[in-house]
Amino acid sequence: MGKQSTLAERLAEIRDRISNACVRAKRDPSEVTLVAVTKTAAPEQIREILQLGVTDLAESRVQSLVQRAGQINEFYSRKLVHGNDKTIPRLRWHMIGHLQRNKIKQVLPVASLIHSVDSLRLAEELDIAGAKAGRRIPVLLQINASEEATKYGVAVGASVHLAEQIDSMPNVQIVGLMSMGPLDATPDQVKSVFARTQEIFEEMKWHKIGTNNFRHLSMGMSNDFEVAIENGSTLVRIGTSLFGGSKPDHVDDSDE
Ligand SMILES: *Cc1c(COP(=O)(O)O)cnc(C)c1O
């Protein structure tokens, strides 16, 4: 990626690489959604990427998510009205970082999907909040599928049971899994983490967890999205390859 490349060029390159990974994996590219992680993006870059057709944006901190959604949703809806274009799809914000229970109230009005549910207590609080809001909240269960001792994600051995518990909650809807590739790992190590997440995903499907709504695998970031797609990813979360910026610490950058 050249230093002088524009956002449009970088986006085109990422889209090409997504398509090529789909071809290699014999998958339809429409199965994979690019989620643009805006934590290092300037506001102009976010507006530009929306005009380039990206409809899914993500933040890893509740405060940034709420703030950015406030600014950007207004711009997007103005574009909708003025463009008078009924074909403009809905803008979706994804919460991809660790979520504290005391921030659920703030995140619910803006997040279309929460990728980071990793405990029964958090799911129970979401269930209560969903009941109050009168809707079923879609979530992904975050799995700690790598051997390294990361802070977040449910342990592989506990994941099926937790998924079943969440599936029994009336106001939370489990729609899939999320996992992170290990940092500083070899390509084989990254691949084994994604393959393992896919196996757990298939096992849960076999158990009929989430029934027909259980269809998302959120895996892959700037450095590893192609191998994630080859292992079934449907949501790739890409930040620095699009927007530049310093390499964030993926493990510790969420709300504390
Ligand atoms: C920051 C972040 C990303 C994006 O990572 P890049 O390497 O910048 O593409 C994806 N997922 C999570 C959970 C993140 O915190």
Tab-separated table of C-alpha atoms and ligand atoms in Angstrom:
chain	number	residue	atom	x	y	z
A	1	MET	CA	0.000	0.000	0.000
A	2	GLY	CA	1.707	3.218	-1.147
A	3	LYS	CA	1.775	6.210	1.149
A	4	GLN	CA	0.172	8.393	-1.492
A	5	SER	CA	-2.818	6.151	-2.125
A	6	THR	CA	-6.227	7.682	-1.529
A	7	LEU	CA	-8.968	6.261	0.611
A	8	ALA	CA	-10.880	5.312	-2.540
A	9	GLU	CA	-7.860	3.391	-3.831
A	10	ARG	CA	-7.297	1.616	-0.560
A	11	LEU	CA	-10.968	0.662	-0.361
A	12	ALA	CA	-10.881	-0.661	-3.932
A	13	GLU	CA	-7.814	-2.720	-3.100
A	14	ILE	CA	-9.425	-4.188	0.033
A	15	ARG	CA	-12.573	-5.026	-1.912
A	16	ASP	CA	-10.457	-6.779	-4.560
A	17	ARG	CA	-8.647	-8.763	-1.941
A	18	ILE	CA	-11.966	-9.748	-0.325
A	19	SER	CA	-13.275	-10.922	-3.716
A	20	ASN	CA	-10.110	-12.858	-4.466
A	21	ALA	CA	-10.189	-14.555	-1.070
A	22	CYS	CA	-13.825	-15.508	-1.759
A	23	VAL	CA	-12.864	-16.977	-5.124
A	24	ARG	CA	-10.103	-19.047	-3.507
A	25	ALA	CA	-12.553	-20.240	-0.853
A	26	LYS	CA	-15.305	-20.878	-3.445
A	27	ARG	CA	-17.600	-18.467	-1.656
A	28	ASP	CA	-19.936	-15.808	-2.994
A	29	PRO	CA	-18.479	-12.337	-2.211
A	30	SER	CA	-21.954	-11.192	-1.169
A	31	GLU	CA	-21.550	-13.406	1.917
A	32	VAL	CA	-18.795	-11.159	3.263
A	33	THR	CA	-19.493	-7.691	4.649
A	34	LEU	CA	-16.741	-5.134	5.052
A	35	VAL	CA	-17.068	-3.443	8.423
A	36	ALA	CA	-14.961	-0.266	8.428
A	37	VAL	CA	-13.410	0.290	11.857
A	38	THR	CA	-13.317	4.053	12.271
A	39	LYS	CA	-11.269	4.411	15.448
A	40	THR	CA	-8.285	5.947	13.618
A	41	ALA	CA	-10.383	7.734	10.959
A	42	ALA	CA	-10.877	11.471	10.558
A	43	PRO	CA	-14.522	12.575	10.266
A	44	GLU	CA	-14.000	13.517	6.575
A	45	GLN	CA	-12.713	10.017	5.888
A	46	ILE	CA	-15.842	8.497	7.404
A	47	ARG	CA	-18.094	10.686	5.273
A	48	GLU	CA	-16.044	9.799	2.202
A	49	ILE	CA	-16.197	6.063	2.801
A	50	LEU	CA	-19.983	6.245	3.156
A	51	GLN	CA	-20.154	7.968	-0.211
A	52	LEU	CA	-18.038	5.146	-1.593
A	53	GLY	CA	-20.796	2.740	-0.586
A	54	VAL	CA	-19.658	1.330	2.757
A	55	THR	CA	-22.685	0.842	5.027
A	56	ASP	CA	-21.162	-0.829	8.092
A	57	LEU	CA	-19.001	1.090	10.558
A	58	ALA	CA	-17.491	0.017	13.866
A	59	GLU	CA	-15.941	1.396	17.012
A	60	SER	CA	-14.399	-0.463	19.938
A	61	ARG	CA	-15.237	2.043	22.674
A	62	VAL	CA	-18.753	2.955	23.713
A	63	GLN	CA	-17.952	6.644	24.027
A	64	SER	CA	-16.476	6.862	20.511
A	65	LEU	CA	-19.356	4.856	19.091
A	66	VAL	CA	-21.984	7.130	20.584
A	67	GLN	CA	-20.114	10.285	19.595
A	68	ARG	CA	-19.367	9.242	16.042
A	69	ALA	CA	-22.793	7.791	15.400
A	70	GLY	CA	-24.255	11.111	16.525
A	71	GLN	CA	-22.160	13.081	14.024
A	72	ILE	CA	-22.251	10.693	11.138
A	73	ASN	CA	-25.872	9.509	11.265
A	74	GLU	CA	-27.016	13.083	10.831
A	75	PHE	CA	-24.813	13.496	7.769
A	76	TYR	CA	-26.020	10.198	6.379
A	77	SER	CA	-29.708	10.976	6.825
A	78	ARG	CA	-29.246	14.406	5.187
A	79	LYS	CA	-27.643	12.618	2.268
A	80	LEU	CA	-30.660	10.309	2.203
A	81	VAL	CA	-33.171	13.157	2.123
A	82	HIS	CA	-31.314	15.331	-0.373
A	83	GLY	CA	-30.301	12.485	-2.591
A	84	ASN	CA	-33.917	11.353	-2.496
A	85	ASP	CA	-32.527	7.960	-3.304
A	86	LYS	CA	-34.622	5.116	-1.951
A	87	THR	CA	-31.857	2.647	-2.753
A	88	ILE	CA	-29.431	3.986	-0.143
A	89	PRO	CA	-29.148	1.211	2.406
A	90	ARG	CA	-29.360	1.657	6.128
A	91	LEU	CA	-26.194	2.640	7.965
A	92	ARG	CA	-25.209	0.142	10.638
A	93	TRP	CA	-22.877	0.745	13.593
A	94	HIS	CA	-21.121	-2.238	15.182
A	95	MET	CA	-19.803	-2.373	18.739
A	96	ILE	CA	-16.665	-4.513	18.485
A	97	GLY	CA	-14.773	-3.822	21.720
A	98	HIS	CA	-15.224	-5.068	25.254
A	99	LEU	CA	-18.553	-3.919	26.688
A	100	GLN	CA	-19.074	-3.104	30.331
A	101	ARG	CA	-22.505	-3.760	31.763
A	102	ASN	CA	-22.890	-0.201	32.977
A	103	LYS	CA	-22.584	1.083	29.401
A	104	ILE	CA	-25.342	-1.028	27.870
A	105	LYS	CA	-27.854	1.789	28.116
A	106	GLN	CA	-25.640	4.087	26.043
A	107	VAL	CA	-24.732	1.564	23.391
A	108	LEU	CA	-28.172	0.094	22.677
A	109	PRO	CA	-29.733	3.030	20.816
A	110	VAL	CA	-26.818	3.188	18.337
A	111	ALA	CA	-25.441	-0.324	17.882
A	112	SER	CA	-26.986	-2.592	15.251
A	113	LEU	CA	-24.809	-5.490	16.374
A	114	ILE	CA	-22.704	-6.108	19.473
A	115	HIS	CA	-19.776	-8.420	18.613
A	116	SER	CA	-18.294	-8.751	22.057
A	117	VAL	CA	-20.644	-10.635	24.379
A	118	ASP	CA	-18.459	-12.976	26.402
A	119	SER	CA	-20.137	-13.611	29.749
A	120	LEU	CA	-23.456	-14.749	31.140
A	121	ARG	CA	-23.761	-11.652	33.299
A	122	LEU	CA	-23.393	-9.323	30.330
A	123	ALA	CA	-25.934	-11.339	28.328
A	124	GLU	CA	-28.375	-11.259	31.251
A	125	GLU	CA	-28.105	-7.484	31.518
A	126	LEU	CA	-28.660	-7.173	27.787
A	127	ASP	CA	-31.735	-9.375	28.144
A	128	ILE	CA	-33.138	-7.052	30.802
A	129	ALA	CA	-32.340	-3.984	28.680
A	130	GLY	CA	-33.924	-5.616	25.636
A	131	ALA	CA	-37.095	-6.268	27.602
A	132	LYS	CA	-37.261	-2.605	28.596
A	133	ALA	CA	-36.619	-1.493	25.031
A	134	GLY	CA	-39.197	-3.949	23.735
A	135	ARG	CA	-36.910	-5.662	21.260
A	136	ARG	CA	-34.591	-8.618	20.869
A	137	ILE	CA	-30.958	-7.502	20.790
A	138	PRO	CA	-28.744	-9.210	18.208
A	139	VAL	CA	-25.319	-10.232	19.525
A	140	LEU	CA	-22.269	-12.279	18.662
A	141	LEU	CA	-20.548	-14.443	21.236
A	142	GLN	CA	-16.854	-13.584	21.407
A	143	ILE	CA	-14.716	-16.708	21.616
A	144	ASN	CA	-11.180	-16.770	22.936
A	145	ALA	CA	-9.998	-19.307	20.403
A	146	SER	CA	-6.283	-18.596	20.554
A	147	GLU	CA	-3.892	-20.283	22.966
A	148	GLU	CA	-2.483	-16.967	24.130
A	149	ALA	CA	-3.857	-15.539	27.358
A	150	THR	CA	-6.014	-12.714	26.025
A	151	LYS	CA	-8.289	-10.771	28.277
A	152	TYR	CA	-11.587	-11.133	26.486
A	153	GLY	CA	-13.727	-13.838	24.986
A	154	VAL	CA	-15.302	-16.943	26.474
A	155	ALA	CA	-13.052	-20.006	26.718
A	156	VAL	CA	-13.610	-22.539	23.954
A	157	GLY	CA	-14.656	-25.228	26.427
A	158	ALA	CA	-17.388	-23.037	27.936
A	159	SER	CA	-18.639	-21.553	24.683
A	160	VAL	CA	-21.360	-24.013	23.640
A	161	HIS	CA	-23.002	-23.968	27.033
A	162	LEU	CA	-22.945	-20.159	27.190
A	163	ALA	CA	-24.363	-19.952	23.660
A	164	GLU	CA	-27.234	-22.230	24.710
A	165	GLN	CA	-27.948	-20.075	27.749
A	166	ILE	CA	-28.014	-16.906	25.632
A	167	ASP	CA	-30.183	-18.633	23.056
A	168	SER	CA	-32.794	-19.267	25.741
A	169	MET	CA	-33.085	-15.552	26.581
A	170	PRO	CA	-36.209	-13.934	25.147
A	171	ASN	CA	-34.691	-10.491	24.495
A	172	VAL	CA	-31.248	-11.409	23.202
A	173	GLN	CA	-30.696	-13.029	19.825
A	174	ILE	CA	-27.415	-14.838	19.246
A	175	VAL	CA	-26.581	-14.421	15.555
A	176	GLY	CA	-23.057	-15.822	15.452
A	177	LEU	CA	-19.517	-15.724	16.793
A	178	MET	CA	-16.601	-13.330	16.894
A	179	SER	CA	-12.934	-14.087	17.387
A	180	MET	CA	-9.603	-12.314	17.083
A	181	GLY	CA	-6.520	-13.730	15.443
A	182	PRO	CA	-3.564	-13.970	17.808
A	183	LEU	CA	-1.095	-11.077	17.722
A	184	ASP	CA	2.449	-11.612	16.504
A	185	ALA	CA	1.553	-15.080	15.305
A	186	THR	CA	2.614	-17.098	12.285
A	187	PRO	CA	0.104	-17.490	9.432
A	188	ASP	CA	-0.439	-21.111	10.508
A	189	GLN	CA	-1.275	-20.062	14.053
A	190	VAL	CA	-3.735	-17.448	12.799
A	191	LYS	CA	-5.322	-19.974	10.486
A	192	SER	CA	-5.742	-22.516	13.268
A	193	VAL	CA	-7.544	-19.966	15.473
A	194	PHE	CA	-9.993	-19.087	12.697
A	195	ALA	CA	-10.469	-22.734	11.733
A	196	ARG	CA	-11.202	-23.565	15.338
A	197	THR	CA	-13.762	-20.752	15.606
A	198	GLN	CA	-15.419	-22.067	12.458
A	199	GLU	CA	-15.587	-25.557	13.966
A	200	ILE	CA	-17.298	-24.206	17.086
A	201	PHE	CA	-19.676	-22.260	14.834
A	202	GLU	CA	-20.578	-25.454	12.943
A	203	GLU	CA	-20.989	-27.345	16.187
A	204	MET	CA	-23.411	-24.716	17.500
A	205	LYS	CA	-25.371	-24.819	14.261
A	206	TRP	CA	-25.597	-28.578	14.618
A	207	HIS	CA	-27.050	-27.994	18.101
A	208	LYS	CA	-29.579	-25.642	16.444
A	209	ILE	CA	-28.392	-22.705	18.528
A	210	GLY	CA	-29.871	-19.456	17.206
A	211	THR	CA	-31.695	-21.415	14.494
A	212	ASN	CA	-31.843	-19.567	11.154
A	213	ASN	CA	-30.507	-16.321	12.568
A	214	PHE	CA	-27.215	-17.932	13.524
A	215	ARG	CA	-25.147	-17.086	10.469
A	216	HIS	CA	-22.360	-14.614	11.264
A	217	LEU	CA	-18.673	-15.167	11.862
A	218	SER	CA	-16.891	-11.928	12.697
A	219	MET	CA	-13.235	-12.677	12.023
A	220	GLY	CA	-10.372	-10.907	10.327
A	221	MET	CA	-8.725	-7.501	10.583
A	222	SER	CA	-6.259	-5.600	8.371
A	223	ASN	CA	-3.537	-8.192	8.774
A	224	ASP	CA	-5.513	-11.405	8.586
A	225	PHE	CA	-8.856	-10.900	6.827
A	226	GLU	CA	-8.034	-13.110	3.861
A	227	VAL	CA	-7.316	-16.194	5.939
A	228	ALA	CA	-10.441	-15.358	7.961
A	229	ILE	CA	-12.546	-15.380	4.782
A	230	GLU	CA	-11.005	-18.708	3.806
A	231	ASN	CA	-12.306	-19.982	7.152
A	232	GLY	CA	-15.870	-18.780	6.801
A	233	SER	CA	-15.821	-15.170	7.993
A	234	THR	CA	-18.899	-13.118	7.073
A	235	LEU	CA	-17.861	-9.860	8.782
A	236	VAL	CA	-14.321	-8.542	8.337
A	237	ARG	CA	-13.405	-5.653	10.651
A	238	ILE	CA	-10.869	-3.451	8.891
A	239	GLY	CA	-9.411	-0.225	10.247
A	240	THR	CA	-5.815	0.820	9.618
A	241	SER	CA	-5.580	-0.578	6.064
A	242	LEU	CA	-8.361	1.804	5.115
A	243	PHE	CA	-7.799	4.851	7.264
A	244	GLY	CA	-4.113	4.608	8.135
A	245	GLY	CA	-3.073	5.561	11.621
A	246	SER	CA	-0.889	3.810	14.083
A	247	LYS	CA	-1.438	0.159	14.753
A	248	PRO	CA	-3.816	0.047	17.695
A	249	ASP	CA	-3.489	-2.468	20.442
A	250	HIS	CA	-6.344	-4.793	19.637
A	251	VAL	CA	-6.453	-6.443	22.998
A	252	ASP	CA	-6.420	-3.559	25.407
A	253	ASP	CA	-7.948	-0.662	23.532
A	254	SER	CA	-11.522	-1.058	24.639
A	255	ASP	CA	-13.343	0.490	27.557
A	256	GLU	CA	-11.978	-0.200	30.967
B	1	LIG	C1	-9.208	-1.923	16.019
B	1	LIG	C2	-9.950	-3.191	15.825
B	1	LIG	C3	-10.078	-3.761	14.538
B	1	LIG	C4	-9.406	-3.169	13.302
B	1	LIG	O1	-8.070	-3.549	13.277
B	1	LIG	P1	-7.090	-3.120	12.078
B	1	LIG	O2	-5.905	-3.972	12.278
B	1	LIG	O3	-6.820	-1.666	12.246
B	1	LIG	O4	-7.783	-3.422	10.812
B	1	LIG	C5	-10.828	-4.916	14.413
B	1	LIG	N1	-11.418	-5.500	15.484
B	1	LIG	C6	-11.313	-4.998	16.732
B	1	LIG	C7	-12.004	-5.688	17.845
B	1	LIG	C8	-10.569	-3.833	16.945
B	1	LIG	O5	-10.467	-3.348	18.194
